[in-house]
Short mmCIF file of C-alpha atoms in Angstrom, two decimals:
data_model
loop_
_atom_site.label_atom_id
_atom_site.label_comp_id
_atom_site.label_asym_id
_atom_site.label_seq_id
_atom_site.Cartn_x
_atom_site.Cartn_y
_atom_site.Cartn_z
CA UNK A 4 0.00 0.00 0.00
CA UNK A 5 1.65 3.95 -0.85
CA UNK A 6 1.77 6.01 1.32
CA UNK A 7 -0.68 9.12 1.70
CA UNK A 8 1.92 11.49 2.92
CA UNK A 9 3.11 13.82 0.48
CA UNK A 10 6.44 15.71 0.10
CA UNK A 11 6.55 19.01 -2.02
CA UNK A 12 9.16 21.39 -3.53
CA UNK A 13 9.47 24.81 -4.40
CA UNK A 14 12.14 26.50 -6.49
CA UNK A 15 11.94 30.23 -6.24
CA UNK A 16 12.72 33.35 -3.58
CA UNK A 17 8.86 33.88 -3.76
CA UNK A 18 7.50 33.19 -0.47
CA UNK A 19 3.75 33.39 -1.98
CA UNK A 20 4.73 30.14 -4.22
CA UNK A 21 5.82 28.71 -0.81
CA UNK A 22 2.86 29.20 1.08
CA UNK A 23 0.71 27.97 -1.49
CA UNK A 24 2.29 25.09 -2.00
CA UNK A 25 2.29 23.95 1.08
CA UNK A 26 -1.68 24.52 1.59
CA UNK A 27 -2.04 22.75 -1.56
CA UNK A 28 -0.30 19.90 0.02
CA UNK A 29 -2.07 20.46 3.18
CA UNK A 30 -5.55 19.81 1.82
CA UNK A 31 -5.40 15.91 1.77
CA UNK A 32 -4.54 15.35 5.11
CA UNK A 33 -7.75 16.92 6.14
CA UNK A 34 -7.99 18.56 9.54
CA UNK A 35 -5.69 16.00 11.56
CA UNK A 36 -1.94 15.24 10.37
CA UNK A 37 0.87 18.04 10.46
CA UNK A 38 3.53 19.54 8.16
CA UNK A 39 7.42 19.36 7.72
CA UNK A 40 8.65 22.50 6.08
CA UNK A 41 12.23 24.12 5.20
CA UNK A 42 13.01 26.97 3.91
CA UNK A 43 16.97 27.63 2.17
CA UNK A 44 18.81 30.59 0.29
CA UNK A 45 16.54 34.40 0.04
CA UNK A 46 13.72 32.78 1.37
CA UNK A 47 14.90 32.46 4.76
CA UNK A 48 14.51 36.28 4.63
CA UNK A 49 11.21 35.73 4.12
CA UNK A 50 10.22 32.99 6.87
CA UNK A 51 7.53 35.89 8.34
CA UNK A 52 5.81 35.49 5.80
CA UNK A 53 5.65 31.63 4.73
CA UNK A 54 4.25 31.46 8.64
CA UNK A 55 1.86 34.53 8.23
CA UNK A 56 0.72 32.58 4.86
CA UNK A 57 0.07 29.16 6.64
CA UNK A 58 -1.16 30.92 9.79
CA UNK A 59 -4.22 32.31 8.00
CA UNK A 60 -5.37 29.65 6.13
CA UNK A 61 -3.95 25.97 6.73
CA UNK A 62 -6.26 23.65 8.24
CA UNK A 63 -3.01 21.32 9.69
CA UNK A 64 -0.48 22.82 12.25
CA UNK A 65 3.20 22.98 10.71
CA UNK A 66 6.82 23.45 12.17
CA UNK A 67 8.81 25.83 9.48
CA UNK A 68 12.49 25.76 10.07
CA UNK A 69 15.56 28.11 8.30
CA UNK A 70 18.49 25.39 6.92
CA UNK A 71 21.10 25.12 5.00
CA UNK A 72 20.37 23.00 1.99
CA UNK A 73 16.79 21.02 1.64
CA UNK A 74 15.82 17.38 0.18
CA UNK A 75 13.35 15.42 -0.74
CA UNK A 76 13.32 12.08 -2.17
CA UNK A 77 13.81 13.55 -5.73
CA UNK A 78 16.71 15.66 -5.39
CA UNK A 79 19.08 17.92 -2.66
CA UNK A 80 19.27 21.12 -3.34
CA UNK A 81 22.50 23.01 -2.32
CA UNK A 82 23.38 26.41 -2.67
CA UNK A 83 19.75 28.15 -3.68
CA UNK A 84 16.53 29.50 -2.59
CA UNK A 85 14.31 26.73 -2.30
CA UNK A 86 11.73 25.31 0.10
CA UNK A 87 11.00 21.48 0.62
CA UNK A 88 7.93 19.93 2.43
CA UNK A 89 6.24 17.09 3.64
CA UNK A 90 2.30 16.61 4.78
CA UNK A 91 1.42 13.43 7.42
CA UNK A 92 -1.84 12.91 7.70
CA UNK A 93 -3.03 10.94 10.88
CA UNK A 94 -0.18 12.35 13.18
CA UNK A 95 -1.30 14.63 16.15
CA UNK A 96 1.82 16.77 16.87
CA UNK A 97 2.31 19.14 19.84
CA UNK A 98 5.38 21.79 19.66
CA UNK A 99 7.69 22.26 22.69
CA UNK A 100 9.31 25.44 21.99
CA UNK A 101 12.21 27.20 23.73
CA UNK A 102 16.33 28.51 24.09
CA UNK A 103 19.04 26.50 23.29
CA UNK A 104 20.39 27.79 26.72
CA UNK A 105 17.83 27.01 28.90
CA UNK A 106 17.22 23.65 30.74
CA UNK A 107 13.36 24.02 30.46
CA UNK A 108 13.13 23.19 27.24
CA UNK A 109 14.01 19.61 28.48
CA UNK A 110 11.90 19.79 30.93
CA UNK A 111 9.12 20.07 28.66
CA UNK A 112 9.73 17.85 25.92
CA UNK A 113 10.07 15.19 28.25
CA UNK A 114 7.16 15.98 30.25
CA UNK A 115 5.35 16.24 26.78
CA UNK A 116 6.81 12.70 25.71
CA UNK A 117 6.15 11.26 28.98
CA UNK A 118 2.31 12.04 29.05
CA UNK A 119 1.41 10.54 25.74
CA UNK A 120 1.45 7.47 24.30
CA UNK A 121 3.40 6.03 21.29
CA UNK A 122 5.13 9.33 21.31
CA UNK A 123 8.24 10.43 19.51
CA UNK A 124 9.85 14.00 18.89
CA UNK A 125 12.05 15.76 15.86
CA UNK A 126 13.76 18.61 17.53
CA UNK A 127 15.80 21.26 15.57
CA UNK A 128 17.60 23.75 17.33
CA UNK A 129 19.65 26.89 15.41
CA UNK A 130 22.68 26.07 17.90
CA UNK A 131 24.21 23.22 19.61
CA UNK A 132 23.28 22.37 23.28
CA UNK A 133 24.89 23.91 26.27
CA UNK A 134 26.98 21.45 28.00
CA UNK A 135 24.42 21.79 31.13
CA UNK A 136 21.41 22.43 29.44
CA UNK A 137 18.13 20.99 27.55
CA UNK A 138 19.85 17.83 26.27
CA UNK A 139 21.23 17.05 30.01
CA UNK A 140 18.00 17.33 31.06
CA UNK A 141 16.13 15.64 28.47
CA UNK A 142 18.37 12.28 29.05
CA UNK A 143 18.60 12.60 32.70
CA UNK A 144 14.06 12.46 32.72
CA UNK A 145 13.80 10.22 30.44
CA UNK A 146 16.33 7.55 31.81
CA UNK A 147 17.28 5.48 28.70
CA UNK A 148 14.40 5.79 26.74
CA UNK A 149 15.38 8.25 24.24
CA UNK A 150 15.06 5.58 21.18
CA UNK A 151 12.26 8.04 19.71
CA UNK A 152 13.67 11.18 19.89
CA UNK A 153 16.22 12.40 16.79
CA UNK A 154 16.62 15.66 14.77
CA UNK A 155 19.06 18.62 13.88
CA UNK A 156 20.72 21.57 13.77
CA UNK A 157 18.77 24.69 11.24
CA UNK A 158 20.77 27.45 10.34
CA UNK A 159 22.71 29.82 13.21
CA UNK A 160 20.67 32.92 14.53
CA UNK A 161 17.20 31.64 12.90
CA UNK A 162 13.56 30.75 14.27
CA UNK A 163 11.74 27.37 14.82
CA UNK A 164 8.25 28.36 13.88
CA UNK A 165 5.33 26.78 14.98
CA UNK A 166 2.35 27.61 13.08
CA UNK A 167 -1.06 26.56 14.43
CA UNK A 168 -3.72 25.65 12.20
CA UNK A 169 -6.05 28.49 11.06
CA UNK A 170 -8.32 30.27 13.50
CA UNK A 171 -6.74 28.41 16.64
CA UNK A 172 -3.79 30.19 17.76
CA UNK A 173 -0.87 32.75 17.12
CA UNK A 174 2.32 31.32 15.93
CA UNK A 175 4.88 31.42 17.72
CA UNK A 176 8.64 31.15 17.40
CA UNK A 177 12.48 30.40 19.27
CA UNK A 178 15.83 29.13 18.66
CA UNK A 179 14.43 25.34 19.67
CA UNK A 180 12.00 23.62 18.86
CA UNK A 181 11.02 19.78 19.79
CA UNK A 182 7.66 18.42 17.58
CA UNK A 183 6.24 15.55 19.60
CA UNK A 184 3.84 13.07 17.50
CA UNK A 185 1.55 10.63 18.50
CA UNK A 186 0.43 7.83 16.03
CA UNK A 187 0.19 4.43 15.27
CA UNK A 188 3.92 4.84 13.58
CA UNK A 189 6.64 4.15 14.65
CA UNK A 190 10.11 5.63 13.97
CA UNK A 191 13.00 3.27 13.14
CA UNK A 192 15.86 5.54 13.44
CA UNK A 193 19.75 5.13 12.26
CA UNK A 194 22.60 7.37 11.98
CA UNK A 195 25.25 6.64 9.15
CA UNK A 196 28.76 8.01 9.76
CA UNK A 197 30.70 9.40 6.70
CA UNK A 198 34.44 8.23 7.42
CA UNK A 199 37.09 5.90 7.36
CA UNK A 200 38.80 4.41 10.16
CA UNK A 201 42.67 4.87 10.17
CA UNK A 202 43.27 2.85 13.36
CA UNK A 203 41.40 -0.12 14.80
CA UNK A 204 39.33 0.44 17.90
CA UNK A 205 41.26 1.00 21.09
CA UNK A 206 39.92 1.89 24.57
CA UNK A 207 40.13 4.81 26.65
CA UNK A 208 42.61 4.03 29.68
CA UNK A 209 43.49 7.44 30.64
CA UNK A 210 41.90 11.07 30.21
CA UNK A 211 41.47 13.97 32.53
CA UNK A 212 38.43 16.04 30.92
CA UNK A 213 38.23 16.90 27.72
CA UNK A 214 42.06 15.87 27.52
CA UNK A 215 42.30 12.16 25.82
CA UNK A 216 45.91 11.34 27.31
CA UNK A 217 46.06 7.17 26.67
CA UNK A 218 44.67 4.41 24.55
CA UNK A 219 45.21 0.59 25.39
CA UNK A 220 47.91 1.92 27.92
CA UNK A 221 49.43 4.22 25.25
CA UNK A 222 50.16 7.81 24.86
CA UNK A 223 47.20 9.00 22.85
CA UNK A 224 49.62 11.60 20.56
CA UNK A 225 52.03 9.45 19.10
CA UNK A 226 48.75 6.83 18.43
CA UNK A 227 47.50 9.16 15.87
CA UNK A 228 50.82 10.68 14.61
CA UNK A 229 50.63 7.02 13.79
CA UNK A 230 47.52 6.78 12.02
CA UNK A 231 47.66 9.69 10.01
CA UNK A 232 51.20 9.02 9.23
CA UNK A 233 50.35 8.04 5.11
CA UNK A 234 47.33 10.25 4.72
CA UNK A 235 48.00 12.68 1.68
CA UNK A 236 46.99 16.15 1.48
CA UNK A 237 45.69 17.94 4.62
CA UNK A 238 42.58 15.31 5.22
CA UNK A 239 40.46 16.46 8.39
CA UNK A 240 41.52 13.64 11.07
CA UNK A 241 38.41 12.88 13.76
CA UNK A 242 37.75 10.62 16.49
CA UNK A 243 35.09 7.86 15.78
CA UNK A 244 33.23 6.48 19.26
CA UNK A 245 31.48 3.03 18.83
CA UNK A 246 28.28 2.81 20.38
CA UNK A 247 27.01 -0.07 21.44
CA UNK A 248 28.15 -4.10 21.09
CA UNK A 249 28.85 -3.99 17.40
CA UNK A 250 30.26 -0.45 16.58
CA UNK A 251 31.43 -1.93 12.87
CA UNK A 252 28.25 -4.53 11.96
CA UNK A 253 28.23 -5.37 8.36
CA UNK A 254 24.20 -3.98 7.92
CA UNK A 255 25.41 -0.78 8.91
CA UNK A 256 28.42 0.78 11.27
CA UNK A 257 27.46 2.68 15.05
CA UNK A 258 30.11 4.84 15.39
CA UNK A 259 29.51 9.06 16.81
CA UNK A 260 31.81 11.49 15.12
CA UNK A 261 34.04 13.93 17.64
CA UNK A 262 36.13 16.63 16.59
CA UNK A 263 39.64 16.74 17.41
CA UNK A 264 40.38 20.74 18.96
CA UNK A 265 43.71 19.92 19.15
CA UNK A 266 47.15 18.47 20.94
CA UNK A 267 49.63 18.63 23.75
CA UNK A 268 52.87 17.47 22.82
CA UNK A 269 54.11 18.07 26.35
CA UNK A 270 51.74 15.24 27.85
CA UNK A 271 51.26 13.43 24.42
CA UNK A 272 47.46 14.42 24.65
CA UNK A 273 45.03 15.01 22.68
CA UNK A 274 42.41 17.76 23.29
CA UNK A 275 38.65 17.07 22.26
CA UNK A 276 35.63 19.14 21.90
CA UNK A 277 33.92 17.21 25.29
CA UNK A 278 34.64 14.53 27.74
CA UNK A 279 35.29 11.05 27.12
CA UNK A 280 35.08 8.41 30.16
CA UNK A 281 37.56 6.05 30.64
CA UNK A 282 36.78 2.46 29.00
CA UNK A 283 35.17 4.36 26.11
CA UNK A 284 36.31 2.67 22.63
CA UNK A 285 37.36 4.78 19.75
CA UNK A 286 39.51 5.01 16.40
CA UNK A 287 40.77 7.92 14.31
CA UNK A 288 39.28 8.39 11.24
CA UNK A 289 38.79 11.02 8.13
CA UNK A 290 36.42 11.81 6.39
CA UNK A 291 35.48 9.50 3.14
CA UNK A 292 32.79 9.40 0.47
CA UNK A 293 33.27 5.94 -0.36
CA UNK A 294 32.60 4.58 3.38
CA UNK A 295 29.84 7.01 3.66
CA UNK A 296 28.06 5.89 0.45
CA UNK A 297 28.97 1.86 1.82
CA UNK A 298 27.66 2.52 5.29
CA UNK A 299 24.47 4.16 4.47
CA UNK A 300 23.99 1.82 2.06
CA UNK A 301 24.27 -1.26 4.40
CA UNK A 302 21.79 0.55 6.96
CA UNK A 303 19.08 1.09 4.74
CA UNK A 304 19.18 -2.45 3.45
CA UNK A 305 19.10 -3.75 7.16
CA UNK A 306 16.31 -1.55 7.93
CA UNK A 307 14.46 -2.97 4.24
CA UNK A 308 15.10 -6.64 5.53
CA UNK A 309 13.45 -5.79 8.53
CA UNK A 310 10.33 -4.16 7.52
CA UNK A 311 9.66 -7.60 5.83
CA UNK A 312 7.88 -5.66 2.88
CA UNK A 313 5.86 -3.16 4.38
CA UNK A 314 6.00 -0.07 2.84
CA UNK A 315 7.30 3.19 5.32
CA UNK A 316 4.60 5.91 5.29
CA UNK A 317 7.17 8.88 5.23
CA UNK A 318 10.94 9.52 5.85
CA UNK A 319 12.85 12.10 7.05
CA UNK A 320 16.40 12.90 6.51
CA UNK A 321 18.74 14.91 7.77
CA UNK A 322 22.21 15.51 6.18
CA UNK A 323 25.40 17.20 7.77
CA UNK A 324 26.01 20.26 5.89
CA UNK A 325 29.79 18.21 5.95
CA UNK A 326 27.72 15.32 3.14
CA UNK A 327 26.25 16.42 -0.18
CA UNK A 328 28.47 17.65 -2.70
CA UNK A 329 31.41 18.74 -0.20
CA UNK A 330 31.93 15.20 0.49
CA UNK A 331 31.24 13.23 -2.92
CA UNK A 332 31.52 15.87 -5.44
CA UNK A 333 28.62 14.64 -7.21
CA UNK A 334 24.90 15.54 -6.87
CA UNK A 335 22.08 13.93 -4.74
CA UNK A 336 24.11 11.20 -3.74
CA UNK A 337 22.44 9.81 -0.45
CA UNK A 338 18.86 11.04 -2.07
CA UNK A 339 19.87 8.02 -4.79
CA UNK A 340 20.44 5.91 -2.66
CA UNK A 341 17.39 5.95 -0.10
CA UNK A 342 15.04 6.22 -3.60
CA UNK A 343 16.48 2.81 -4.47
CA UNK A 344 16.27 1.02 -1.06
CA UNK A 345 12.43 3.01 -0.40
CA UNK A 346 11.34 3.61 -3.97
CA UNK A 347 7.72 4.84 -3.28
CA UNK A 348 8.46 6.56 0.24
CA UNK A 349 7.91 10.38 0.08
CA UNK A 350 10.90 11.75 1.85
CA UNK A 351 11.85 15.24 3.72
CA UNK A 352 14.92 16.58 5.31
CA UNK A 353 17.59 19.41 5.63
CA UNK A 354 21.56 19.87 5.19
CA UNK A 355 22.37 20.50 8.75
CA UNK A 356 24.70 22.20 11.21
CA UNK A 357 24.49 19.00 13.30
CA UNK A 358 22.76 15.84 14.13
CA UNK A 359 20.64 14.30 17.12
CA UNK A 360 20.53 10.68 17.32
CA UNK A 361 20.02 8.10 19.96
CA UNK A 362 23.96 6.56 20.95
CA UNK A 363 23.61 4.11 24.27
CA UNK A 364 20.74 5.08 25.57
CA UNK A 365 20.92 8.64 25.51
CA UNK A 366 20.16 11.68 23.07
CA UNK A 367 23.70 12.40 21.11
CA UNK A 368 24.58 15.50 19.37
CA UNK A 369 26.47 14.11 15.86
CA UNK A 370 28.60 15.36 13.20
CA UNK A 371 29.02 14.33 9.62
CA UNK A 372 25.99 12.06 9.92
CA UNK A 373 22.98 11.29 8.25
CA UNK A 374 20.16 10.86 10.28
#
């Protein structure tokens, strides 16, 4: 059976085509499903008045983020005004809106995902979580049972809007916003890494805060002097951290992207953009089209296998900004290759700033991931 959601997209800096678009989309779902929509290039500019357009005459509610680059299952588009959308009908959503810097917004969404049932939650935030803040929070209430919860990073200094259907509220707008759906669907949710491991896995024996200092009882410095010591050019070396029992499965590699912020030579350390614990396994790695095309590839045939031929109503993607055509110098290269794994599921999603996915348990913020 197809599915009766519905992506759109619109090719222009007019944000009139934009809004009417997206009610003509709108109209199938009748009066209970909700909207996906992303704006890109000049109409970002224009957000005001894509909302102001929905707000006085959409019959669904819809969440209108500011990003980078947009998708949908026919094509990514990089680099120009454009707005992509998606329309799920059957799917009562509830916004959770707040500040990146403010612990409340956790608070909320898991209050909001605790209450109902079958619940799960897309959040998009214009800038990364505060080291204390809403994504603390969020994992410390909910207590391992983040596997529903996933989304992204929109574009610096931008809005999450949330735009109430027609005649029943004022929209309203912050920095962060969480969408929590109820349903009878249920996300399956993966996050594919795009690099190549230079080292095998080793384990974290000492580090003193964001300070990596030893691996398998080794100075952590000379390790990856090590690793990187054939790598031509000036490739961009990272730390890979496997999550769970089998960080490098076959159907599809668990592994959370760190940056490396850089070195002390004096205490052959290596400094990291956040804390690692002790016994933590990790590898160094750069970044690589040809394991990102391979890895994505192998999750979304594990995920086909295990749908045993039903047919996804909708997916939702979101890209690093660090992917598309930066990374394989060719166009609408992950689009291809979810359309041939899910060849009648309507797809929406973003280039992003960075990625939330479920690692171990807990809510993880991601880079140069797919989502």
């Amino acid at each position: 059976m197809g599915s009766s959601a519905r992506s759109f997209e619109v090719r222009s800096d007019r944000s009139e085509r934009v809004a009417s678009a997206a009610l003509r989309a709108a109209v199938h779902a009748g009066e209970r499903g909700v909207g996906l929509l992303f704006l890109s290039g000049d109409l970002i500019r224009q957000a005001q008045q894509v909302v102001d357009g929905l707000s006085r005459a959409s019959r669904v509610p819809w969440l209108v983020c500011c990003v980078r680059g947009v998708l949908t299952e026919r094509a990514e588009i990089e680099n120009e005004s454009a707005a992509v959308g998606l329309v799920a009908p059957d799917v009562e959503a509830r916004a959770v809106l707040g500040s990146s810097a403010d612990s409340r917004f956790g608070v909320e969404l898991a209050t909001r995902l605790q209450e109902a049932r079958r619940a799960s939650a897309l959040v998009f935030s214009s800038a990364p979580p505060d080291r204390d803040g809403w994504l603390v929070e969020l994992n410390h209430r909910l207590r391992g049972k983040l596997g529903r919860v996933f989304g992204a990073g929109t574009l610096p200094q931008t809005h999450v809007h949330w735009v109430p259907p027609a005649g029943q509220g004022t929209p309203v707008a912050a920095d962060t916003g969480g969408l929590v759906m109820t349903s009878a669907l249920v996300p399956r949710i993966f996050s594919t890494s795009a690099c190549r491991l230079i080292s095998p896995l080793g384990r974290v024996t000492k580090s003193r805060g964001p300070l990596l200092l030893e691996l398998d009882g080794s100075p952590a410095l000379p390790l990856l002097s090590e690793a990187a010591r054939d790598l031509r050019g000036d490739p961009l070396v990272l730390v890979a951290v496997a999550i769970g029992d089998k960080p490098l499965s076959p159907e599809g590699r668990s592994l959370s992207i760190r940056a490396i912020v850089g070195v002390d030579p004096s205490q052959g350390a290596i400094l990291l953009a956040e804390e690692l614990a002790e016994g933590t396994r990790l590898a160094f790695a750069v970044r690589d089209s040809t394991a990102a095309r391979t890895d994505l590839a192998a999750h979304l045939g594990a995920h086909r296998r295990a749908l045993s031929g039903s047919a996804p109503h909708f997916g939702f993607y979101a890209s690093c900004a660090g992917r598309g055509r930066s990374l394989y110098h060719a166009a609408d290269v992950d689009v291809r290759l979810i359309r041939e794994h899910f060849p009648e599921m309507p797809l929406v999603g973003l280039h992003s700033t960075f990625e939330l996915s479920p690692e171990d348990d807990k809510l993880g913020m991601r880079i140069y991931t797919g989502v």
